[in-house]
Coordinates of C-alpha atoms in Angstrom, one line a residue:
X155 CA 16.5 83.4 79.6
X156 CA 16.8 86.5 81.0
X157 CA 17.1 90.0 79.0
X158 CA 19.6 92.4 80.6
X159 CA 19.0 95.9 79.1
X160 CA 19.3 99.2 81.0
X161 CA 17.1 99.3 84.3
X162 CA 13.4 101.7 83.3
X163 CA 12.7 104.3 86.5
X164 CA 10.3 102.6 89.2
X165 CA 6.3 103.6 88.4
X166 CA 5.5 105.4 91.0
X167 CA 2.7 104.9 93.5
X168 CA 1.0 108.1 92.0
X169 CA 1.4 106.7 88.1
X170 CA -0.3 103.6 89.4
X171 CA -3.1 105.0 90.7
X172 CA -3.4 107.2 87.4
X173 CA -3.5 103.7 85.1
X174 CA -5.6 102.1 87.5
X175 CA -8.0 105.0 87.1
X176 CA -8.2 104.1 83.3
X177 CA -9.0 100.4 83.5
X178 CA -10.5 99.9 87.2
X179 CA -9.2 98.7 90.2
X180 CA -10.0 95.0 89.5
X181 CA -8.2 95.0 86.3
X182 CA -5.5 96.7 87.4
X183 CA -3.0 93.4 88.5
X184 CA 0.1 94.7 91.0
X185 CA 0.7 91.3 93.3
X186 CA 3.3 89.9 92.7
X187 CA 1.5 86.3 92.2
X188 CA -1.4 87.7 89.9
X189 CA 1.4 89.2 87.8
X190 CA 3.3 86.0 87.5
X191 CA 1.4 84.8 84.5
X192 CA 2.4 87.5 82.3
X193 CA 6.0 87.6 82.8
X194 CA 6.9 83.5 82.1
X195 CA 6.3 82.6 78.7
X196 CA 4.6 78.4 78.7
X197 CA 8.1 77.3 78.0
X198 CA 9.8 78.8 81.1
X199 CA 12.5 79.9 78.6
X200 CA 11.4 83.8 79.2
X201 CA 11.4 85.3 82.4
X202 CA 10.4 89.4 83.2
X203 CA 9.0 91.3 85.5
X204 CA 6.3 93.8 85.5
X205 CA 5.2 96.2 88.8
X206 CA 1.6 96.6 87.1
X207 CA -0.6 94.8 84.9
X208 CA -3.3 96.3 82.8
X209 CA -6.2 94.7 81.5
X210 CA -8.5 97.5 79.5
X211 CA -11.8 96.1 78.1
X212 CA -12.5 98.7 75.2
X213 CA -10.1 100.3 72.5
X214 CA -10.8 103.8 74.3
X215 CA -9.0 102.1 77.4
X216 CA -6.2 101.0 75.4
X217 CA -5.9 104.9 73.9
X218 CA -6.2 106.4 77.3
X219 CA -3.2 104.0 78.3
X220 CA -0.8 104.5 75.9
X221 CA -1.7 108.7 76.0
X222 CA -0.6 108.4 79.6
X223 CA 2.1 106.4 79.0
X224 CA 3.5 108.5 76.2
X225 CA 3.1 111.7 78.5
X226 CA 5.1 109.8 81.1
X227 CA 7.3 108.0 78.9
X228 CA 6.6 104.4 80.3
X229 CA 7.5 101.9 78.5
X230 CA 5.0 98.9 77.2
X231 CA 4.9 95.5 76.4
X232 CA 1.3 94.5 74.5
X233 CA 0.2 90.7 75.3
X234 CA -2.4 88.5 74.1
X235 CA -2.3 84.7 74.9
X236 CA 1.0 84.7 75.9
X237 CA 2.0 81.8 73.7
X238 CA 5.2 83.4 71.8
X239 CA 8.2 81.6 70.8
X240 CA 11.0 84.4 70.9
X241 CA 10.5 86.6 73.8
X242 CA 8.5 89.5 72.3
X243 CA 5.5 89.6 74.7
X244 CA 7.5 89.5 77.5
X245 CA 8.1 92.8 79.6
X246 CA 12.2 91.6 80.1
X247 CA 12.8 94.9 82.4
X248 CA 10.1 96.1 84.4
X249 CA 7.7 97.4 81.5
X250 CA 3.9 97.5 81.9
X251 CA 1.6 95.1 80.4
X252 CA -1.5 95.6 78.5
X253 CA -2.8 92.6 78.3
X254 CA -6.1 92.6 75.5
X255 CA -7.8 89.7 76.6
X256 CA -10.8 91.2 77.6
X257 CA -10.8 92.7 74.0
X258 CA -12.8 89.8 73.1
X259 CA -16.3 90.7 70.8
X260 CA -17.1 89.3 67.9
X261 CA -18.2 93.0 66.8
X262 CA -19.7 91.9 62.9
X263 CA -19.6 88.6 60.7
X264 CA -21.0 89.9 56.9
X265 CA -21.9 86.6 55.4
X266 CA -22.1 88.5 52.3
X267 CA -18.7 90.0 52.5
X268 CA -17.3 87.0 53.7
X269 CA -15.5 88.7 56.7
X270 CA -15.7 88.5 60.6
X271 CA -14.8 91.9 62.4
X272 CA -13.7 90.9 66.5
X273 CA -11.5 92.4 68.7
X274 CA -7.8 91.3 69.5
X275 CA -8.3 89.5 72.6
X276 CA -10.9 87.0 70.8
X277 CA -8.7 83.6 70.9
X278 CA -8.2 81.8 67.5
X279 CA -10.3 78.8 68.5
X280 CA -13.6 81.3 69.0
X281 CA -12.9 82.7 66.2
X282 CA -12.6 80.0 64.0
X283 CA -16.1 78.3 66.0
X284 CA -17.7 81.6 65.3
X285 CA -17.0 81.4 61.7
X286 CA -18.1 77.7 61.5
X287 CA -21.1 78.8 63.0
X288 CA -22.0 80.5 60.2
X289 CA -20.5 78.0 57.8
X290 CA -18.1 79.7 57.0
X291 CA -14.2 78.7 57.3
X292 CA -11.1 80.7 59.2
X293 CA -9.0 78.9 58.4
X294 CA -5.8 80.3 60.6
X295 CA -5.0 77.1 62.0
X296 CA -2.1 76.7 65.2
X297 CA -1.2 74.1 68.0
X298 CA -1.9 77.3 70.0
X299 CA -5.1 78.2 69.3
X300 CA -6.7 77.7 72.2
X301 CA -5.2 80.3 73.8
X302 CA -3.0 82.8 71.4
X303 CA -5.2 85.4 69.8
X304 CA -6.4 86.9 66.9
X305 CA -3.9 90.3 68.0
X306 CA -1.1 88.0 68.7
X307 CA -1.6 86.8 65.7
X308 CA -1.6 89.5 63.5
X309 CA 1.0 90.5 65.5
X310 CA 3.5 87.9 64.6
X311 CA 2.2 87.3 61.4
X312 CA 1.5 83.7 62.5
X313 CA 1.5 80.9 59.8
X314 CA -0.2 77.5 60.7
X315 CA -0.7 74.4 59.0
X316 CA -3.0 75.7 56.6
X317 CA -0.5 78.6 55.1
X318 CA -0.6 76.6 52.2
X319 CA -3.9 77.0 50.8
X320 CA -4.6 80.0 53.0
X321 CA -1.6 81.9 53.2
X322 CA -0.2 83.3 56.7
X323 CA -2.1 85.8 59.2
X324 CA -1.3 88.7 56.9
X325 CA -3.6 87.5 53.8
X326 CA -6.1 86.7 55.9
X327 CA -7.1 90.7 57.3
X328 CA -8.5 93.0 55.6
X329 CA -8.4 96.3 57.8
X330 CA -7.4 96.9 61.5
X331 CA -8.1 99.0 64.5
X332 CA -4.8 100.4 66.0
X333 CA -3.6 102.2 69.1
X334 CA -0.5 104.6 68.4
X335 CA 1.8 105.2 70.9
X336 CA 0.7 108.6 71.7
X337 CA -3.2 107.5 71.9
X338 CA -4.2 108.1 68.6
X339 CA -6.3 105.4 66.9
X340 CA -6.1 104.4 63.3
X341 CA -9.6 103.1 62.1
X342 CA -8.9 100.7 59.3
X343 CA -11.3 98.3 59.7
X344 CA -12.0 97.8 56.3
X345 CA -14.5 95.1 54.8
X346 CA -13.0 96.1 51.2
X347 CA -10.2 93.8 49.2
X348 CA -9.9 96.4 46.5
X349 CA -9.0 100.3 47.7
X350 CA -6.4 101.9 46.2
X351 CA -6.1 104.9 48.3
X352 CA -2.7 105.2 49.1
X353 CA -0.2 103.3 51.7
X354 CA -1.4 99.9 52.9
X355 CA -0.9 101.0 56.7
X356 CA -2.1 97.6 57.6
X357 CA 0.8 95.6 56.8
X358 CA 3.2 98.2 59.1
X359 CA 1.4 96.8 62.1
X360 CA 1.2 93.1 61.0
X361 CA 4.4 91.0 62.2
X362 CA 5.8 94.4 63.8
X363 CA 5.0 92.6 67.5
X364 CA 3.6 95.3 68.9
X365 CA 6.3 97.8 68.5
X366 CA 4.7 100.4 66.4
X367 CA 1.3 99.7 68.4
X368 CA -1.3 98.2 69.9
X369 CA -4.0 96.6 67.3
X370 CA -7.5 96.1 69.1
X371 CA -9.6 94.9 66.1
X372 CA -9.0 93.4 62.5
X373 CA -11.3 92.5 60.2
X374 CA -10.5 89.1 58.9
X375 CA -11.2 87.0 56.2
X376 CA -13.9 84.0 56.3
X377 CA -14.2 81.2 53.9
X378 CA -16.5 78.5 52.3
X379 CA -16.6 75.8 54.7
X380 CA -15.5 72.8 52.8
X381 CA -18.3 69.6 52.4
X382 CA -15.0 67.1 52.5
X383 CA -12.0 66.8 54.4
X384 CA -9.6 64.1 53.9
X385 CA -6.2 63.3 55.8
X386 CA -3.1 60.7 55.8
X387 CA -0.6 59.7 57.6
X388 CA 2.0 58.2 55.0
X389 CA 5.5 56.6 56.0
X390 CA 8.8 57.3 53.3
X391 CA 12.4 57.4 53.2
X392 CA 13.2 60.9 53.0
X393 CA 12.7 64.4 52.4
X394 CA 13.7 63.7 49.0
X395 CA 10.8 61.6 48.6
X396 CA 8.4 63.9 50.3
X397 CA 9.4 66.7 47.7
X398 CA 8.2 64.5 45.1
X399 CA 5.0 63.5 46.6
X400 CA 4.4 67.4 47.0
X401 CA 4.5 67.8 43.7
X402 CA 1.9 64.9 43.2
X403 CA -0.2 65.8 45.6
X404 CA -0.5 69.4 44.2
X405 CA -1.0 68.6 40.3
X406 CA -3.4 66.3 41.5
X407 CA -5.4 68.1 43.7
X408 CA -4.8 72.1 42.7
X409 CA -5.8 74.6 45.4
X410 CA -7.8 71.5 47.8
X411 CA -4.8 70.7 48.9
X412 CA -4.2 72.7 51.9
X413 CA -1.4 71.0 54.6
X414 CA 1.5 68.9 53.3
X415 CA 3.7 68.5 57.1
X416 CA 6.7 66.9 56.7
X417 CA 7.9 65.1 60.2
X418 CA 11.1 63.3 61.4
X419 CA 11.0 59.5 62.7
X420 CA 12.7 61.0 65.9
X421 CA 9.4 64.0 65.7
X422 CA 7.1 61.4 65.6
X423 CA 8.5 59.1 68.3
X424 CA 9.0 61.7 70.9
X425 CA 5.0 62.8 70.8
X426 CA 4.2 58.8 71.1
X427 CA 6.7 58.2 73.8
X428 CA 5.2 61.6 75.6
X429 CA 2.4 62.6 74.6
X430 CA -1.2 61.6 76.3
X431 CA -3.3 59.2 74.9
X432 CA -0.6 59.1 71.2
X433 CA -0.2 56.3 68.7
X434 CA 2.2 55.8 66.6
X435 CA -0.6 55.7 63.0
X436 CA 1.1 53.0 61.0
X437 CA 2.2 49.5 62.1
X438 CA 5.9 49.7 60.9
X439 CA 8.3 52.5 61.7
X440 CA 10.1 54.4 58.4
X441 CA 12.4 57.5 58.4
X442 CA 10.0 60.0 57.7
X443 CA 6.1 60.9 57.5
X444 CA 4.0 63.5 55.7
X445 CA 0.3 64.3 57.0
X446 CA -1.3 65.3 54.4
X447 CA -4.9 67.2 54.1
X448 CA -7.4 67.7 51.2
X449 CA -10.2 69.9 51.6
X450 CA -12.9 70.3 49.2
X451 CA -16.3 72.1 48.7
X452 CA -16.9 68.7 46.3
X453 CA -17.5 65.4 47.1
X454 CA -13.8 64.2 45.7
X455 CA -11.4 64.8 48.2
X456 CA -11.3 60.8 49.1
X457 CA -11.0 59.9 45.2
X458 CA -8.4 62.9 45.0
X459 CA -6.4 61.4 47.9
X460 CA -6.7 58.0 47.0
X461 CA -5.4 58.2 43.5
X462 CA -2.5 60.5 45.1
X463 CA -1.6 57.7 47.5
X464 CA -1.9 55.2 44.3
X465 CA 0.9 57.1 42.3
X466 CA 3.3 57.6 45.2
X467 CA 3.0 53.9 45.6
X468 CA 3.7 53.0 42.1
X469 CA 6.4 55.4 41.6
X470 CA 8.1 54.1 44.9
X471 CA 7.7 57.0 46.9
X472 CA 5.4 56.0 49.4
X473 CA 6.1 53.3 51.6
X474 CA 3.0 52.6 53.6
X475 CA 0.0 55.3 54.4
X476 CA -3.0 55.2 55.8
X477 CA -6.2 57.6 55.5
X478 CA -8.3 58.6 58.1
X479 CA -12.1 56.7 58.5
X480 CA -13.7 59.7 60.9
X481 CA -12.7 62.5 62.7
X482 CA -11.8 60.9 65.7
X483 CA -8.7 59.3 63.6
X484 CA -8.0 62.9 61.7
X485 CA -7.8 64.4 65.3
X486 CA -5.4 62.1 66.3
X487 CA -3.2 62.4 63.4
X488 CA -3.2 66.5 64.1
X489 CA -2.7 65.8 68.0
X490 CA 0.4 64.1 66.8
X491 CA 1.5 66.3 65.2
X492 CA 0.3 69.5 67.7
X493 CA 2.5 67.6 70.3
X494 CA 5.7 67.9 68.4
X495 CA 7.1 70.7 70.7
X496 CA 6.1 70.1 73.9
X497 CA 7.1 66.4 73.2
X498 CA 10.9 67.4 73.1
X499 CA 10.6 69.3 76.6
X500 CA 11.1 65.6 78.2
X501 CA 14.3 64.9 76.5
X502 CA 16.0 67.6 77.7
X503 CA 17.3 70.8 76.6
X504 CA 15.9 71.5 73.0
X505 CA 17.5 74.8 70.9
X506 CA 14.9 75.9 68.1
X507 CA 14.9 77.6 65.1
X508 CA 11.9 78.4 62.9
X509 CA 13.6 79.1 59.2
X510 CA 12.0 78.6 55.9
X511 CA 14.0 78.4 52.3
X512 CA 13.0 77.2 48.5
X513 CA 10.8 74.4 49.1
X514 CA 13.2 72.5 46.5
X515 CA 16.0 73.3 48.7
X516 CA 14.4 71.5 51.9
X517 CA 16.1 68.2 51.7
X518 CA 19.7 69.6 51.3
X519 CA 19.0 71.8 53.9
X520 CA 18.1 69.3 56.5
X521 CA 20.8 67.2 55.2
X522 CA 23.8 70.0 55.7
X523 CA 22.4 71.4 58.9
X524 CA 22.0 67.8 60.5
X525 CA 25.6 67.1 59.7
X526 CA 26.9 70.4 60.5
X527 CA 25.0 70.5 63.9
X528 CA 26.1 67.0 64.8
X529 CA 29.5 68.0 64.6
X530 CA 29.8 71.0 66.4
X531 CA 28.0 69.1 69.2
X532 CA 28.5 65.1 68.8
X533 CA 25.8 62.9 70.1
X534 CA 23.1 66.2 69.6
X535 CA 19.6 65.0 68.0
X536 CA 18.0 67.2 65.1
X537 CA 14.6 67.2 65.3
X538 CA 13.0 68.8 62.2
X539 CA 9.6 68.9 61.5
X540 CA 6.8 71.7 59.4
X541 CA 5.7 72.4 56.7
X542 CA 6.9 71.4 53.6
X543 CA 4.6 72.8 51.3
X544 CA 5.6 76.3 52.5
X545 CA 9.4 75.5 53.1
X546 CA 9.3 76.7 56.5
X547 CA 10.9 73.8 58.7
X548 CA 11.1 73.6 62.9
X549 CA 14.6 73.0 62.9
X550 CA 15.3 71.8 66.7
X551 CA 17.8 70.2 68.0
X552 CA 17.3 68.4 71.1
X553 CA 20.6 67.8 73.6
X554 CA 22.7 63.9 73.7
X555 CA 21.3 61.9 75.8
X556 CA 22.6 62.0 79.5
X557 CA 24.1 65.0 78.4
X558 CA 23.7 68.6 80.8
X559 CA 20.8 70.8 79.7
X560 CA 22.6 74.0 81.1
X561 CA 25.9 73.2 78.9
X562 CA 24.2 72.9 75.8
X563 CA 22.0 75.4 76.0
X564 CA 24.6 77.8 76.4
X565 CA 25.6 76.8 72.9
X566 CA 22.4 78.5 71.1
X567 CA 24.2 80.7 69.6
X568 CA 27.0 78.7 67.9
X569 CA 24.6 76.3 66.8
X570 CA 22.4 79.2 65.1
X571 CA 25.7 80.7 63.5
X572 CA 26.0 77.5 62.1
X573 CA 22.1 77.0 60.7
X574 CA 21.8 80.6 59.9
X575 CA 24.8 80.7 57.5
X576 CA 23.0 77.7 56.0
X577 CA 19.5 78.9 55.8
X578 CA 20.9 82.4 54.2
X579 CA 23.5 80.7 51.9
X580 CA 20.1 79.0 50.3
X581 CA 18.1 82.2 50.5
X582 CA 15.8 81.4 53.5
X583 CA 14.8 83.5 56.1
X584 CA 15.5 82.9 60.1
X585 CA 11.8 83.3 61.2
X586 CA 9.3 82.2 58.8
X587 CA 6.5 82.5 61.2
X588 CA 7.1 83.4 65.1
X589 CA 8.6 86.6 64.7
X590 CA 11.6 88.2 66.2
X591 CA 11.5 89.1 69.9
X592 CA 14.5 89.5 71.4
X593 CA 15.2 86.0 70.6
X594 CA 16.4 87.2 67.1
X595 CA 16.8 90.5 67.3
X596 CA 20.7 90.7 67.8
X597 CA 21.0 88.7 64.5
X598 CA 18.8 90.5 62.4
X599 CA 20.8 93.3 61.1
X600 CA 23.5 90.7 60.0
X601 CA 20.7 89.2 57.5
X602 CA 18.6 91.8 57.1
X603 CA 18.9 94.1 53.9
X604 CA 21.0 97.1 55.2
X605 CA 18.2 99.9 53.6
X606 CA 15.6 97.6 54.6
X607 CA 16.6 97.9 58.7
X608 CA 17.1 101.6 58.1
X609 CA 13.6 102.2 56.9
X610 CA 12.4 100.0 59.8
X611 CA 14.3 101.9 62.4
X612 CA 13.0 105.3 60.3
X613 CA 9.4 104.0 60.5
X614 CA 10.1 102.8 64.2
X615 CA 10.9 106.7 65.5
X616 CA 8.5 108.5 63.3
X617 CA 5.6 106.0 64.7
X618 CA 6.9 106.1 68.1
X619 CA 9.5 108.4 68.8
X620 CA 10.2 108.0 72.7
X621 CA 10.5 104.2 72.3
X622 CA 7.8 103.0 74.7
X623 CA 6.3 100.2 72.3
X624 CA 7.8 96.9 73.3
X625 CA 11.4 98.8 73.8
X626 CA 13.9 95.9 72.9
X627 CA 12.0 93.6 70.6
X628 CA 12.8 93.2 66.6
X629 CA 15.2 96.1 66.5

C-alpha cells in the first residue's frame, strides 16, 4: 500500500554529509539495498522510500539529528523493530529514518525499586530475559517480541497477551527519555510511582508513534516472577460460552489470572494447516477455543485451574480442555496461537482490524460483524481471534476461496465502514493496541471526540511546530 502525500525536496548531497557527520559513516545507510529493510514493513503491505538511513548509538546522537533536521526542516520517520501493523514507521515519501536499534543498554535494573531502566532499541525479548535474570517478571508479552522494541512499544502503546493482569505498555513505564523535535531532551526517567508535580508528560509520548518525538529510554516496570504457571487449551461452542467461562475463571482465580484468548475454529485451523511443526491440542474439533493462563507466586495455580475446568464442565460450558504437563506443551499452545497472523497470509488476501468494545458486548459483536461482512462480500471468511478478557478482538477477514486478492483488497475500506459503525455503535474503539499510522488516520476524526482531536492537533504544533515528526501518521 502505497501513501501518496505531497513530494518532500531531495536531501541534498551536502545535508547528507552533515547527518552522516553526526552518526558516522558506517551508520549512515544511503544504498539503495541496505535501505530496503526499513521501508517494507514484514507484511509487504507498506512500501516507502528513504534517500538516507540513520542509525545513532547514543541519545546525544539522536538530539544532534533532530536539531539539524529541525534547522533544515527535514522530515523524520523514528523506527524500532519495524514490526508495525498500520503504516506508522514507515517513511511513505522520502523521509529520513532514525532507526534506534543500536539504542540498546540495559542502563539500571533496581531490584529494590522493582524497575529496569534500558534504552529504546533494547528488543522486548532481552528485556524481558534481563528481568528474569534477576527474577524478576516483564511481563509485556507479543508475537513480536523478538524483534519490536521497548520504543516501539511505548510508542504504540502495545498490549499483549498479558494486558490482563498487567495492563498495556503504558502501565508498565514509569519515566522516559525523549528527543523533541528541535533537539531538546526531556529527562523523565523516573524510578518514582508517586510524584505529583504537575503534567504527566509521559503519557503525551506513549501511543503518539513518534510524532511528538523520539523516546530513547523508559524506565519500566519489573515484577515478581511467578513460582507457577499453568495453561489450557479448552474447546466450546461460542463466544457466548467463553464470556461465561471468563467470569469463572476470574472469581476463581482473582488477579493470577493473566491471559484469557479467545480463538475461532477457522483461527486455529489455519496456524495447524500452515504453521511449522503445529498441532491441533485436542483430539476433536469444536467452534471455538480459549487459552487460558494462571500465574501464581503460590503453589495453586494447577488446583486453581483444575477446579475452573471442573465448573465449566458441570455447567456445560466447556466441552473438552486439556492442561499443559511442561513447557514444551505450554510453548506449543502460545506458538499456536503466535502464528494466528502469519497463518492467514497463505489464504490469500486478509483485511484486519484491531478494535476492542465492552467485554460483555464481544459475542454480539462478532455475531453482527460476521453477518454484516459476509454480506457485503459473499463467500468472505471472518477470522476473529484476541483477547477476551480485555475485549480487544483481531477482527480479520480473510478473502473466498479462489477468489482475487487484488479485488478484495480494494474493498478495505467498505468493509471497515461497515465494522467501524459496529464497533462505535457498542462504544469500542478502532485500535485497541497497534496504533494509528496512516492505516487509520483518515478515519479518526470521524470517531474521535471533536475537542479531543483539536487538543491533539494543538499539542501536535506547540511540540513540533514545522511538522517533521513522522509527518502523515495519527493526524
Amino acid at each position: 500500500m502505497n501513501i501518496v502525500q505531497p513530494a518532500l525536496p531531495p536531501l541534498s548531497p551536502e545535508l547528507i554529509a552533515r547527518f552522516r557527520g553526526i552518526v558516522g559513516d558506517k551508520y549512515a545507510v544511503t544504498e539503495t539495498a541496505d535501505i530496503a529493510p526499513y521501508v517494507t514493513e514484514e507484511r509487504g503491505l507498506f512500501h516507502g522510500r528513504s534517500p538516507l538511513v540513520l542509525r545513532p548509538g547514543s541519545t546525544a546522537e539522536v538530539s544532534a539529528i533532530c536539531k539539524l533536521a529541525s534547522e533544515q526542516r527535514i522530515a523524520l520517520v523514528p523506527q524500532g523493530g519495524n514490526t508495525g501493523l498500520v503504516g506508522g514507521q514507515t517513511p511513505h515519501n522520502g523521509e529520513v529514518v532514525v532507526s534506534t536499534r543500536r539504542l540498546d543498554k540495559i542502563r539500571d535494573i533496581d531490584i529494590a525499586s522493582n524497575t529496569m531502566s534500558c534504552e529504546s532499541g533494547v528488543v522486548l525479548q532481552i528485556a524481558q530475559q534481563k528481568a528474569s535474570d534477576v527474577d524478576r517478571l516483564f511481563p509485556l508479552s507479543l508475537g513480536a517480541e523478538g524483534s519490536c522494541t521497548i520504543g516501539g512499544n511505548l510508542s504504540t502503546n502495545a498490549g499483549g497477551t498479558a494486558a490482563l493482569a498487567y495492563g498495556v505498555a503504558r502501565e508498565m513505564a514509569l519515566g522516559l527519555e525523549v528527543v523533541l523535535a528541535d533537539g531538546r531532551i526531556l529527562n523523565g526517567l523516573s524510578k518514582l510511582k508517586k510524584d505529583n508535580t504537575g503534567y504527566d508528560l509521559r503519557n503525551l509520548f506513549i501511543g503518539a508513534e513518534g510524532t511528538l518525538g523520539i523516546i530513547t529510554a523508559a524506565t519500566l516496570k519489573l515484577f515478581p516472577k511467578p513460582r507457577a504457571v499453568e495453561t489450557a487449551f479448552i474447546g466450546l461452542q461460542s463466544p457466548a460460552q467463553a464470556l461465561k467461562l471468563l467470569s469463572i475463571s476470574r472469581n476463581e482465580a482473582a488477579g493470577s489470572l493473566t491471559s484469557f484468548e479467545l480463538l475461532a475454529d477457522i483461527a486455529v485451523d489455519f496456524s495447524v494447516r500452515h504453521g511449522i511443526d503445529i498441532r491441533a491440542p485436542l483430539t476433536g474439533k469444536h467452534p471455538w477455543y480459549v487459552l487460558m493462563e494462571l500465574s501464581s507466586s503460590r503453589d495453586d495455580a494447577r488446583d486453581t485451574l483444575e477446579a475452573i475446568l471442573a465448573q465449566g464442565m458441570e455447567d456445560g460450558i466447556v466441552d473438552d480442555a486439556v492442561i499443559a504437563a511442561n513447557l514444551g506443551q505450554r510453548s506449543a499452545f502460545w506458538k499456536l496461537r503466535d502464528e494466528m497472523s502469519a497463518a492467514q497470509k497463505p489464504e490469500g488476501g486478509s483485511i484486519k482490524h484491531d478494535i476492542s468494545v465492552p467485554v460483555a458486548a464481544v459475542p454480539d459483536f462478532i455475531a453482527e460483524a460476521n453477518a454484516a461482512v459476509v454480506k457485503l462480500i459473499p463467500g468472505s471468511r471472518p477470522v476473529p481471534f484476541g483477547h477476551l478478557g480485555d475485549g480487544n478482538i483481531h477482527y480479520n477477514i480473510s478473502q473466498p476461496v479462489g477468489g482475487n486478492a487484488a479485488d478484495f483488497l480494494a474493498q478495505w475500506h467498505a468493509v471497515n465502514a461497515v465494522v467501524f459503525e459496529i464497533v462505535l455503535r457498542m462504544g469500542g474503539s478502532i485500535s485497541a493496541e497497534h496504533g494509528i499510522g496512516v492505516l487509520k488516520r483518515d478515519e479518526l476524526p470521524d470517531v474521535k471526540d471533536k475537542v479531543a482531536i483539536e487538543l491533539m492537533r494543538g499539542i501536535k504544533a506547540m511540540l513540533d511546530p514545522q511538522g517533521i515528526m513522522n509527518p502523515g501518521k495519527v493526524l
